[in-house]
Amino acid sequence: MADTTATASTETVVKTDDGIRRRDFLDIAAIGAAGVGGVFIVYPLVSQMAPSKDVLAASSTEVDVSSIEPGQAIKAVFRKQPLFVKRLTDAEIAAANATATGSLRDPQSLEDRTKEGHRDILVTMGVCTHLGCVPLGAAEGEVKGEFGGYFCPCHGSHYDTAGRIRKGPAPTNLEVPEYEFTSDTVIQVG
Amino acid sequence: MSFPWAREYQPSNGFTRFLDEKLPLPRLVYNAVGAGYPVPRNLSYFWNFGVLAGFFLVLQIVTGVVLAMHYAANAQVAFATTEHIMRNVNWGWMMRYAHANGASFFFIVVYMHIFRGLFYSSYKAPREMIWLLGVVIFLLMMATAFMGYVLPWGQMSFWGAKVITGLFGAIPLVGEPIQIWLLGGFAPDNAALNRFFSLHFLLPFVIAGVVILHIWALHIPGSSNPTGVEVKSESDTVPFHPYYTAKDGFGLGVVLLAYFAMVFFLPNALGHPDNYIEANPLSTPAHIVPEWYFWPFYAILRAFTVDFILPAKLWGVIAMFASILLWFFLPWLDKSPVRSGHYRPLFRKFFWFGLIPTMIVLFICGGAPAEEPYVMLSQIATAYYFLHFLVILPIISSVEKPEPLPYSITEAVLGSDKKAVLGENTTPAV
């Protein structure tokens, strides 16, 4: 067996002057086809780990904000994570606007974080930007921190009335998810 | 490879002769952990921990396979099936406590094994590959343990998973897509739980495979020893069996006493009570801590509080991974030709008064809440940790004047006047 292949390779392979053999084409074509095939195998193996269709389907949430009184907040669930929807009091809006934006760790004004015509509705994720704990301050009677907004008990991050980071280890403001008012009283998040 | 004086396997009957011809498995075992493997005669009890780690790997696989027969990796029922194992399954409580505490003891013996490697510089030539494979095993162990802790789907399971996968979110630009991809969702849920179970079942067998490579690499130069002097002659060694099977067996007995004391009398001492509350994505436990064996690395993660070019959180993630990955470079950072810490006065001082206190401080800080003085202490300790491996160790190895080494292992054990000890027969009975 070994003998026949050895003879075959010496007799049938025609060598041209530049050292390129006809078989080199076959080698490259075979390896190339196997490589492309390999990618086709790897792609589904990687992609199967991404969120499935039912998880993606549950990735938008509707919240009715009409029943929220000024100074009150509700906790909703958006993408399996807590979502804070708060109606700010005039005093809280004034406190947020009184802060010079430039002095903040993550400079954003209340205007940047709310929608035109609904400046009193603050929609943020209830997920501390430090290590993902749920901050306190949304429910009645919870600690609101030194700046009257939210307070994360895990590592002591204080957020102000606009959900902006003011003190503690969190790097950025509470995330404002993408949302829009589908009517005067209903928001659709995601 | 082995020393030329290694005993050769002799099949004693027809059956073993048949096996030796067709599949020489008994010969392999004889040469690996039997009388066919010559080992330095002066190994201390610090050399027990490799065998002990192997024992706990087998124990974890056996108890884990049993638990998997009763557990269901579904976020709806995972917590309930864990309680089902505790309350309804015959001996289920024992299997689960044995598995949970087995993980802790696996880490205890592996940390002792690493400690031995660091003090006696077991990572040095010609044993670099053994060390590198060991670091790979350690990384695999950490991944396996982390995913295993998520499976009971208690509060610490859930929030631990959230914080640790959140680390990947710190990577700029691609971090968040990677995190979502790893979890198969936007927060830990059924998809994450299922894949963690699948990988938690797979990885121990990967570890077992790397352990085989680890032992294979060990058998090429042979075991190191407390003097760090290489084996020179037959009188420096004894056969692994019966000498070290007996010594390892004794060590195993002592460790098992401690282990079963934990399993039967303090089964939850190393766990966290919050994990007996079912996972709730809307309520965070007041104090999230990982399992104790991750505390030093968790402290390094949290030590970074100031943004410097990159966000502080990303620095923490980089430092935490770097703190282990730098072990891969250790054989080339420590250039001293002397291995054993017993003959290195300067190295010894920095080891006992620098590295060891640093590890203790990191351990304590990692388990403590992130407030002063723990934040500052973990910052100082993190700084020293990197300084020790990257700066102090290379400098020591070039300026230190080592103490005189014994000529051979035999001399270190019996003294230079061999005749006085052994009489006329200078070759000790093997």
Coordinates of C-alpha atoms in Angstrom, one line a residue:
Chain A
M1 CA 0.0 0.0 0.0
A2 CA 2.7 2.4 1.0
D3 CA 4.7 1.4 -2.1
T4 CA 1.8 2.2 -4.5
T5 CA 1.1 5.6 -3.2
A6 CA 4.8 6.5 -3.3
T7 CA 5.0 5.4 -6.9
A8 CA 1.8 7.2 -7.8
S9 CA 3.0 10.4 -6.3
T10 CA 6.3 10.4 -8.1
E11 CA 4.9 9.4 -11.5
T12 CA 1.6 11.3 -11.7
V13 CA 2.6 14.7 -10.2
V14 CA 3.9 16.9 -13.0
K15 CA 6.3 19.5 -11.8
T16 CA 6.5 22.8 -13.6
D17 CA 9.5 25.0 -13.6
D18 CA 8.2 27.4 -11.0
G19 CA 7.8 24.6 -8.5
I20 CA 4.0 24.8 -8.5
R21 CA 2.3 21.4 -8.8
R22 CA -1.1 20.8 -10.2
R23 CA -1.9 19.1 -6.9
D24 CA -1.3 22.4 -5.1
F25 CA -4.5 23.7 -6.6
L26 CA -6.4 20.7 -5.2
D27 CA -4.8 21.2 -1.8
I28 CA -5.8 24.8 -1.6
A29 CA -9.3 24.2 -2.9
A30 CA -9.8 21.3 -0.4
I31 CA -8.5 23.3 2.5
G32 CA -10.5 26.3 1.5
A33 CA -13.7 24.4 1.1
A34 CA -13.1 22.7 4.5
G35 CA -12.5 26.2 6.0
V36 CA -15.7 27.6 4.7
G37 CA -17.5 24.5 5.9
G38 CA -15.9 25.0 9.3
V39 CA -17.2 28.5 9.5
F40 CA -20.7 27.3 8.7
I41 CA -20.4 24.8 11.6
V42 CA -19.0 27.3 14.1
Y43 CA -21.6 30.1 13.3
P44 CA -24.6 28.2 14.6
L45 CA -22.6 26.9 17.6
V46 CA -21.8 30.4 18.6
S47 CA -25.1 31.9 17.7
Q48 CA -27.2 29.4 19.6
M49 CA -25.9 31.0 22.8
A50 CA -27.4 34.4 21.9
P51 CA -30.9 35.3 23.3
S52 CA -33.6 33.0 21.8
K53 CA -36.7 34.4 20.1
D54 CA -38.9 34.1 23.1
V55 CA -36.4 36.1 25.2
L56 CA -36.2 38.7 22.6
A57 CA -40.0 38.8 22.2
A58 CA -40.3 39.7 25.9
S59 CA -37.8 42.5 25.5
S60 CA -40.3 45.4 25.4
T61 CA -42.6 46.4 28.2
E62 CA -45.6 48.8 28.4
V63 CA -46.1 50.8 31.6
D64 CA -49.2 52.9 32.4
V65 CA -47.9 56.1 34.2
S66 CA -51.3 57.7 34.8
S67 CA -51.7 56.3 38.3
I68 CA -48.3 57.5 39.6
E69 CA -48.7 60.4 42.0
P70 CA -45.9 63.1 42.2
G71 CA -43.1 61.8 44.4
Q72 CA -44.2 58.2 43.8
A73 CA -42.3 55.6 41.8
I74 CA -43.3 52.2 40.6
K75 CA -41.1 49.1 39.8
A76 CA -41.8 47.4 36.6
V77 CA -39.9 44.6 34.9
F78 CA -38.0 45.2 31.7
R79 CA -35.9 42.4 30.2
K80 CA -36.1 40.5 33.5
Q81 CA -34.5 43.5 35.3
P82 CA -36.2 46.1 37.5
L83 CA -37.3 49.3 35.9
F84 CA -38.1 52.5 38.0
V85 CA -40.8 54.8 36.7
K86 CA -41.0 57.9 38.9
R87 CA -43.1 61.0 38.8
L88 CA -41.0 63.8 40.1
T89 CA -42.3 66.6 42.4
D90 CA -41.7 70.2 41.5
A91 CA -39.1 70.4 44.3
E92 CA -37.3 67.3 42.9
I93 CA -37.2 68.9 39.4
A94 CA -35.9 72.1 40.8
A95 CA -33.2 70.3 42.8
A96 CA -32.2 68.4 39.7
N97 CA -32.0 71.6 37.6
A98 CA -30.2 73.5 40.3
T99 CA -27.2 71.2 39.9
A100 CA -24.5 72.4 37.6
T101 CA -24.2 69.6 35.0
G102 CA -20.4 70.2 34.5
S103 CA -19.7 69.2 38.0
L104 CA -21.1 65.7 37.6
R105 CA -19.2 62.5 37.1
D106 CA -21.5 61.6 34.2
P107 CA -22.7 65.1 32.9
Q108 CA -26.3 64.9 31.9
S109 CA -29.1 67.4 32.6
L110 CA -32.7 66.4 33.5
E111 CA -33.7 67.4 30.0
D112 CA -31.3 64.8 28.6
R113 CA -32.9 62.1 30.7
T114 CA -36.6 62.8 30.2
K115 CA -38.9 63.3 27.3
E116 CA -40.3 66.6 25.9
G117 CA -43.6 67.4 27.5
H118 CA -43.1 64.8 30.2
R119 CA -40.3 66.3 32.2
D120 CA -41.8 64.9 35.4
I121 CA -41.6 61.3 34.3
L122 CA -38.2 59.8 35.1
V123 CA -37.7 56.3 33.6
T124 CA -34.5 54.5 34.6
M125 CA -33.3 51.0 35.0
G126 CA -33.3 49.8 38.6
V127 CA -29.8 48.5 38.2
C128 CA -26.8 50.1 39.8
T129 CA -24.2 50.9 37.2
H130 CA -21.4 49.7 39.6
L131 CA -22.0 45.9 40.0
G132 CA -25.7 45.6 39.1
C133 CA -27.5 45.7 42.5
V134 CA -31.0 47.1 42.8
P135 CA -30.9 50.6 44.4
L136 CA -33.3 51.6 47.1
G137 CA -35.6 54.6 46.9
A138 CA -38.4 53.5 44.5
A139 CA -40.7 52.0 47.1
E140 CA -42.4 53.9 49.9
G141 CA -40.2 54.4 53.0
E142 CA -37.0 53.3 51.5
V143 CA -33.7 55.2 52.0
K144 CA -33.2 57.7 49.1
G145 CA -29.6 58.6 49.8
E146 CA -27.9 61.9 50.4
F147 CA -29.2 63.4 47.2
G148 CA -32.9 62.4 47.5
G149 CA -33.0 60.0 44.6
Y150 CA -31.8 56.4 44.8
F151 CA -29.3 54.7 47.1
C152 CA -27.5 51.5 46.4
P153 CA -26.9 49.5 49.6
C154 CA -24.3 47.2 48.2
H155 CA -21.4 49.6 47.9
G156 CA -23.0 52.9 48.8
S157 CA -23.7 54.7 45.5
H158 CA -25.9 57.8 45.9
Y159 CA -28.1 58.9 42.9
D160 CA -29.9 62.3 42.8
T161 CA -33.5 63.1 41.9
A162 CA -32.6 62.7 38.2
G163 CA -31.0 59.3 38.8
R164 CA -27.5 60.8 38.3
I165 CA -24.5 59.4 40.2
R166 CA -23.4 61.8 42.8
K167 CA -21.4 59.8 45.3
G168 CA -20.0 56.3 45.6
P169 CA -18.3 53.8 43.3
A170 CA -20.8 53.7 40.4
P171 CA -19.2 55.0 37.2
T172 CA -22.3 56.3 35.3
N173 CA -25.9 57.6 35.9
L174 CA -28.7 55.1 36.2
E175 CA -29.3 54.0 32.6
V176 CA -32.3 55.5 30.9
P177 CA -33.6 52.8 28.5
E178 CA -35.0 53.6 25.1
Y179 CA -38.7 54.3 25.5
E180 CA -41.4 56.4 24.0
F181 CA -44.9 57.7 25.0
T182 CA -47.3 55.7 22.9
S183 CA -50.2 57.8 24.4
D184 CA -50.3 60.6 27.0
T185 CA -50.2 58.0 29.8
V186 CA -48.5 54.9 28.4
I187 CA -44.9 54.4 27.8
Q188 CA -43.4 51.6 25.8
V189 CA -39.9 50.6 26.9
G190 CA -37.5 48.8 24.5
Chain B
M1 CA 11.2 8.9 31.1
S2 CA 12.3 7.8 34.5
F3 CA 15.6 7.2 36.3
P4 CA 17.6 4.3 35.0
W5 CA 17.3 2.5 38.3
A6 CA 13.5 2.5 38.2
R7 CA 12.1 -0.9 38.8
E8 CA 10.6 -2.6 35.8
Y9 CA 7.1 -4.0 35.8
Q10 CA 7.0 -7.8 35.9
P11 CA 3.7 -9.4 35.1
S12 CA 3.2 -12.2 37.6
N13 CA 0.6 -14.5 36.0
G14 CA -0.9 -15.4 32.7
F15 CA -3.6 -12.8 32.8
T16 CA -1.3 -9.9 33.6
R17 CA 1.1 -11.1 30.9
F18 CA -1.8 -11.2 28.5
L19 CA -2.8 -7.6 29.5
D20 CA 0.8 -6.4 29.4
E21 CA 1.0 -7.5 25.8
K22 CA -2.4 -6.2 24.5
L23 CA -2.9 -3.1 26.7
P24 CA -0.2 -2.4 29.2
L25 CA -2.4 -0.5 31.6
P26 CA -1.0 -2.2 34.8
R27 CA 2.5 -1.2 33.6
L28 CA 1.3 2.4 33.2
V29 CA -0.1 2.5 36.7
Y30 CA 3.0 0.7 38.1
N31 CA 5.3 3.3 36.5
A32 CA 3.0 6.3 37.4
V33 CA 2.1 5.7 41.0
G34 CA 3.6 2.3 41.8
A35 CA 7.0 0.9 42.7
G36 CA 8.2 1.8 39.2
Y37 CA 8.3 5.6 40.0
P38 CA 11.4 6.6 42.0
V39 CA 10.7 9.7 44.1
P40 CA 13.1 11.8 46.2
R41 CA 13.3 10.2 49.7
N42 CA 13.0 13.5 51.5
L43 CA 9.5 14.7 50.5
S44 CA 7.6 16.4 53.3
Y45 CA 3.8 16.5 53.9
F46 CA 3.6 19.5 51.6
W47 CA 4.0 17.0 48.8
N48 CA 0.7 15.3 49.8
F49 CA -1.5 17.9 48.3
G50 CA -1.3 16.8 44.6
V51 CA -2.7 13.4 45.4
L52 CA -5.3 15.0 47.8
A53 CA -6.4 17.3 45.0
G54 CA -6.8 14.3 42.7
F55 CA -8.9 12.6 45.4
F56 CA -11.3 15.6 45.7
L57 CA -11.6 15.8 41.9
V58 CA -12.9 12.3 41.9
L59 CA -15.1 12.9 44.9
Q60 CA -16.6 15.9 43.2
I61 CA -17.3 14.0 40.0
V62 CA -18.9 11.1 41.9
T63 CA -21.1 13.2 44.1
G64 CA -21.9 15.6 41.2
V65 CA -23.0 12.9 38.9
V66 CA -25.3 11.6 41.6
L67 CA -26.8 15.1 42.3
A68 CA -27.4 15.6 38.6
M69 CA -29.7 12.5 38.7
H70 CA -32.1 14.5 40.9
Y71 CA -31.6 18.1 39.9
A72 CA -33.4 19.9 37.1
A73 CA -31.7 22.9 35.5
N74 CA -34.8 25.0 34.9
A75 CA -35.3 28.4 36.6
Q76 CA -38.8 27.4 37.5
V77 CA -37.9 24.4 39.5
A78 CA -34.1 24.5 40.1
F79 CA -34.5 25.8 43.7
A80 CA -37.3 23.4 44.4
T81 CA -35.3 20.4 43.1
T82 CA -32.3 21.4 45.3
E83 CA -34.7 21.4 48.3
H84 CA -36.1 18.1 47.0
I85 CA -32.6 16.6 47.1
M86 CA -32.2 17.9 50.7
R87 CA -35.5 16.6 52.0
N88 CA -36.8 13.7 49.8
V89 CA -34.0 12.0 48.1
N90 CA -32.4 9.1 50.1
W91 CA -29.1 10.4 51.4
G92 CA -29.6 13.5 49.2
W93 CA -28.6 15.8 52.0
M94 CA -25.3 14.0 52.4
M95 CA -24.6 14.0 48.7
R96 CA -25.2 17.7 48.5
Y97 CA -23.3 18.7 51.6
A98 CA -20.4 16.4 50.5
H99 CA -20.4 18.1 47.1
A100 CA -20.6 21.7 48.5
N101 CA -17.9 21.1 51.1
G102 CA -16.0 19.0 48.7
A103 CA -15.6 22.1 46.5
S104 CA -14.2 24.1 49.5
F105 CA -11.8 21.3 50.4
F106 CA -10.7 20.9 46.8
F107 CA -9.7 24.6 46.9
I108 CA -8.1 24.3 50.3
V109 CA -5.8 21.4 49.1
V110 CA -5.1 23.2 45.7
Y111 CA -4.2 26.4 47.5
M112 CA -1.8 24.4 49.7
H113 CA -0.4 22.8 46.5
I114 CA 0.1 26.2 44.9
F115 CA 1.7 27.5 48.2
R116 CA 4.1 24.6 48.1
G117 CA 4.9 25.4 44.4
L118 CA 5.6 29.0 45.3
F119 CA 7.8 28.5 48.3
Y120 CA 9.9 25.7 46.8
S121 CA 9.8 27.3 43.3
S122 CA 8.5 24.1 41.8
Y123 CA 7.7 26.1 38.7
K124 CA 11.4 26.4 37.7
A125 CA 13.2 24.5 34.9
P126 CA 12.8 21.7 34.1
R127 CA 9.3 21.8 35.5
E128 CA 7.8 24.8 33.8
M129 CA 5.2 22.8 31.9
I130 CA 3.8 21.2 35.1
W131 CA 3.3 24.6 36.6
L132 CA 1.7 26.1 33.4
L133 CA -0.7 23.1 33.2
G134 CA -1.4 23.6 36.9
V135 CA -2.5 27.2 36.3
V136 CA -4.8 26.0 33.5
I137 CA -6.3 23.5 36.0
F138 CA -6.8 26.3 38.5
L139 CA -8.6 28.6 36.0
L140 CA -10.8 25.7 34.9
M141 CA -11.6 25.0 38.6
M142 CA -12.6 28.6 39.2
A143 CA -14.9 28.5 36.2
T144 CA -16.4 25.2 37.3
A145 CA -16.9 26.3 40.9
F146 CA -18.5 29.6 39.9
M147 CA -21.0 27.9 37.6
G148 CA -21.8 25.2 40.1
Y149 CA -22.7 27.9 42.7
V150 CA -25.3 29.3 40.4
L151 CA -27.1 26.0 40.0
P152 CA -29.2 26.0 43.3
W153 CA -30.7 29.2 42.0
G154 CA -30.7 31.0 45.4
Q155 CA -30.2 34.7 45.9
M156 CA -26.4 34.4 46.0
S157 CA -26.4 32.1 43.0
F158 CA -28.4 34.7 41.0
W159 CA -26.6 37.8 42.1
G160 CA -23.2 36.2 42.0
A161 CA -23.9 35.3 38.4
K162 CA -25.1 38.8 37.7
V163 CA -22.0 40.5 39.2
I164 CA -19.5 38.1 37.5
T165 CA -21.1 38.2 34.1
G166 CA -21.4 42.0 34.6
L167 CA -17.6 42.0 34.6
F168 CA -17.6 41.3 30.9
G169 CA -19.9 44.3 30.5
A170 CA -17.0 46.5 31.6
I171 CA -15.1 45.8 28.4
P172 CA -15.5 48.9 26.1
L173 CA -17.8 48.6 23.1
V174 CA -18.1 44.8 22.9
G175 CA -18.7 44.3 26.6
E176 CA -22.5 44.4 26.7
P177 CA -23.1 42.2 23.6
I178 CA -20.6 39.7 25.1
Q179 CA -22.5 39.7 28.4
I180 CA -25.9 39.2 26.6
W181 CA -24.4 36.4 24.6
L182 CA -22.9 34.7 27.6
L183 CA -26.2 34.9 29.5
G184 CA -28.4 34.2 26.5
G185 CA -30.6 37.0 27.8
F186 CA -30.5 40.4 29.4
A187 CA -30.1 39.1 33.0
P188 CA -29.4 35.6 34.4
D189 CA -32.4 33.4 33.6
N190 CA -33.3 30.0 32.3
A191 CA -30.9 30.1 29.3
A192 CA -28.0 31.0 31.6
L193 CA -28.9 28.4 34.2
N194 CA -29.1 25.7 31.5
R195 CA -25.7 26.4 29.9
F196 CA -24.0 26.8 33.3
F197 CA -25.3 23.3 34.2
S198 CA -24.1 21.9 30.9
L199 CA -20.6 23.4 31.3
H200 CA -20.5 22.5 35.0
F201 CA -21.0 18.9 34.1
L202 CA -18.4 19.1 31.2
L203 CA -15.5 21.0 32.8
P204 CA -14.6 18.5 35.5
F205 CA -13.8 16.0 32.8
V206 CA -11.7 18.6 31.0
I207 CA -9.9 19.2 34.3
A208 CA -9.4 15.4 34.6
G209 CA -7.8 15.5 31.1
V210 CA -5.5 18.3 32.0
V211 CA -4.6 16.6 35.3
I212 CA -3.4 13.6 33.2
L213 CA -1.2 16.0 31.2
H214 CA 0.0 17.6 34.5
I215 CA 1.1 14.2 35.8
W216 CA 2.6 13.2 32.5
A217 CA 4.7 16.3 32.5
L218 CA 5.7 15.6 36.1
H219 CA 7.0 12.2 35.3
I220 CA 9.5 13.5 32.8
P221 CA 11.8 15.3 35.2
G222 CA 10.4 13.5 38.3
S223 CA 9.1 15.1 41.5
S224 CA 11.0 18.0 43.0
N225 CA 11.8 18.0 46.7
P226 CA 12.3 20.3 49.8
T227 CA 16.0 20.9 49.2
G228 CA 15.4 21.8 45.5
V229 CA 18.6 19.7 44.7
E230 CA 17.9 17.4 41.8
V231 CA 18.1 13.6 42.2
K232 CA 21.7 12.4 41.6
S233 CA 21.8 8.7 42.4
E234 CA 19.6 5.8 43.4
S235 CA 20.3 6.5 47.1
D236 CA 18.4 9.8 46.7
T237 CA 15.1 8.1 45.8
V238 CA 12.7 5.6 47.1
P239 CA 9.9 3.9 45.1
F240 CA 6.6 5.7 45.1
H241 CA 4.9 2.6 46.3
P242 CA 4.9 1.7 49.2
Y243 CA 6.7 4.8 50.6
Y244 CA 4.5 7.6 49.3
T245 CA 1.3 5.7 48.9
A246 CA 1.6 5.2 52.6
K247 CA 2.5 8.8 53.3
D248 CA -0.2 10.1 51.0
G249 CA -2.7 7.7 52.6
F250 CA -2.0 9.0 56.0
G251 CA -2.4 12.6 54.8
L252 CA -5.6 11.7 53.2
G253 CA -6.9 10.2 56.4
V254 CA -6.1 13.5 58.3
V255 CA -7.8 15.6 55.6
L256 CA -10.9 13.4 55.5
L257 CA -11.3 13.7 59.3
A258 CA -11.5 17.5 58.8
Y259 CA -13.7 17.2 55.7
F260 CA -16.3 14.9 57.3
A261 CA -16.3 17.0 60.4
M262 CA -17.4 19.9 58.1
V263 CA -19.9 17.7 56.1
F264 CA -21.6 16.3 59.2
F265 CA -21.3 19.0 61.8
L266 CA -20.9 22.4 60.0
P267 CA -22.3 21.7 56.6
N268 CA -23.3 25.3 55.9
A269 CA -20.5 27.1 57.7
L270 CA -18.7 27.9 54.4
G271 CA -21.9 28.8 52.6
H272 CA -24.2 31.8 52.8
P273 CA -27.7 31.8 54.3
D274 CA -29.0 34.0 51.5
N275 CA -28.7 31.1 49.1
Y276 CA -31.6 29.4 50.9
I277 CA -33.8 32.2 49.5
E278 CA -35.0 31.6 46.0
A279 CA -33.4 33.9 43.3
N280 CA -35.3 37.1 43.0
P281 CA -34.3 39.5 40.2
L282 CA -36.0 42.4 41.8
S283 CA -34.3 42.3 45.2
T284 CA -30.6 42.4 45.9
P285 CA -29.1 40.8 49.1
A286 CA -27.6 43.5 51.3
H287 CA -24.1 42.1 51.0
I288 CA -23.1 40.2 47.9
V289 CA -20.0 38.0 48.4
P290 CA -18.7 35.2 46.3
E291 CA -17.6 31.9 47.9
W292 CA -14.7 32.2 50.2
Y293 CA -12.1 30.7 47.8
F294 CA -12.7 33.7 45.5
W295 CA -12.3 36.4 48.1
P296 CA -8.6 37.4 47.4
F297 CA -9.4 37.9 43.7
Y298 CA -12.7 39.6 44.5
A299 CA -10.7 42.1 46.7
I300 CA -8.4 42.9 43.7
L301 CA -11.5 43.4 41.5
R302 CA -13.0 46.0 43.9
A303 CA -9.7 47.7 44.8
F304 CA -9.9 50.0 41.8
T305 CA -12.0 53.1 42.6
V306 CA -10.6 55.9 40.5
D307 CA -10.9 56.3 36.7
F308 CA -7.5 56.5 35.0
I309 CA -7.7 56.6 31.2
L310 CA -10.0 53.5 31.5
P311 CA -12.9 53.3 33.8
A312 CA -12.1 52.1 37.3
K313 CA -14.4 49.1 36.9
L314 CA -12.5 47.9 33.8
W315 CA -9.2 48.3 35.7
G316 CA -10.6 46.0 38.4
V317 CA -11.5 43.4 35.8
I318 CA -8.1 43.6 34.1
A319 CA -6.3 43.4 37.5
M320 CA -8.3 40.4 38.6
F321 CA -7.6 38.4 35.5
A322 CA -4.0 39.6 35.4
S323 CA -3.4 38.5 39.0
I324 CA -3.8 34.9 38.0
L325 CA -2.5 35.1 34.4
L326 CA 0.8 36.5 35.6
W327 CA 1.5 33.1 37.2
F328 CA 2.0 31.9 33.6
F329 CA 5.1 34.0 33.5
L330 CA 6.4 33.1 36.9
P331 CA 9.0 30.5 35.7
W332 CA 10.7 33.4 33.8
L333 CA 10.2 36.1 36.3
D334 CA 12.1 34.3 39.1
K335 CA 15.5 33.6 37.6
S336 CA 17.3 32.4 40.7
P337 CA 19.0 29.1 40.0
V338 CA 18.2 27.9 43.6
R339 CA 14.7 26.5 44.0
S340 CA 14.0 25.9 47.6
G341 CA 13.0 28.9 49.8
H342 CA 15.0 27.2 52.6
Y343 CA 18.3 28.3 50.9
R344 CA 17.1 31.8 49.8
P345 CA 17.3 34.2 52.8
L346 CA 16.0 37.3 51.0
F347 CA 13.3 35.4 49.0
R348 CA 12.2 33.8 52.3
K349 CA 11.7 37.2 54.0
F350 CA 9.6 38.7 51.2
F351 CA 7.6 35.4 51.0
W352 CA 6.7 35.2 54.7
F353 CA 6.5 38.9 55.5
G354 CA 5.3 40.2 52.1
L355 CA 3.3 37.7 50.0
I356 CA 1.6 35.7 52.7
P357 CA 0.3 38.7 54.8
T358 CA -0.8 40.2 51.5
M359 CA -2.8 37.2 50.6
I360 CA -4.4 37.1 54.1
V361 CA -5.3 40.8 53.8
L362 CA -6.8 40.3 50.3
F363 CA -8.7 37.3 51.6
I364 CA -10.2 39.3 54.5
C365 CA -11.0 42.3 52.4
G366 CA -12.7 40.2 49.7
G367 CA -15.2 38.9 52.2
A368 CA -15.8 42.2 53.9
P369 CA -18.2 44.9 52.7
A370 CA -16.7 47.5 50.4
E371 CA -16.1 50.2 53.0
E372 CA -13.1 51.7 54.8
P373 CA -10.7 50.5 56.0
Y374 CA -11.1 47.5 53.7
V375 CA -11.0 49.5 50.5
M376 CA -7.7 51.1 51.3
L377 CA -6.3 47.8 52.7
S378 CA -7.2 46.0 49.5
Q379 CA -5.6 48.7 47.5
I380 CA -2.3 48.5 49.3
A381 CA -2.4 44.7 49.2
T382 CA -3.2 44.6 45.5
A383 CA -0.3 47.0 44.8
Y384 CA 2.1 44.8 46.8
Y385 CA 0.8 41.6 45.1
F386 CA 1.7 42.9 41.6
L387 CA 4.9 44.5 42.9
H388 CA 6.0 41.2 44.5
F389 CA 5.7 39.1 41.3
L390 CA 6.7 41.7 38.7
V391 CA 9.4 43.7 40.5
I392 CA 10.6 42.2 43.8
L393 CA 10.9 38.6 42.7
P394 CA 13.1 39.4 39.6
I395 CA 15.3 41.8 41.7
I396 CA 15.7 39.2 44.5
S397 CA 16.8 36.6 42.0
S398 CA 19.6 38.8 40.8
V399 CA 20.9 40.3 44.0
E400 CA 20.4 37.5 46.5
K401 CA 23.3 35.4 47.7
P402 CA 21.8 31.9 48.4
E403 CA 22.9 29.8 51.3
P404 CA 25.1 26.8 50.5
L405 CA 23.1 23.8 49.1
P406 CA 23.7 20.2 50.2
Y407 CA 25.6 18.2 47.7
S408 CA 22.8 15.7 47.3
I409 CA 19.4 14.7 48.8
T410 CA 21.1 11.8 50.6
E411 CA 23.6 14.2 52.2
A412 CA 20.8 16.5 53.2
V413 CA 18.9 13.6 54.9
L414 CA 21.8 11.6 56.4
G415 CA 24.5 14.2 56.8
S416 CA 27.8 14.3 55.0
D417 CA 29.3 11.5 57.1
K418 CA 27.4 8.7 55.4
K419 CA 29.7 6.0 56.8
A420 CA 28.8 7.0 60.4
V421 CA 25.1 6.7 59.7
L422 CA 25.0 3.7 57.5
G423 CA 28.0 1.8 58.6
E424 CA 30.0 0.0 55.9
N425 CA 27.0 -0.2 53.6
T426 CA 26.8 3.2 52.1
T427 CA 23.9 2.2 49.8
P428 CA 20.7 2.5 51.8
A429 CA 18.2 -0.3 51.7
V430 CA 15.6 0.8 49.1

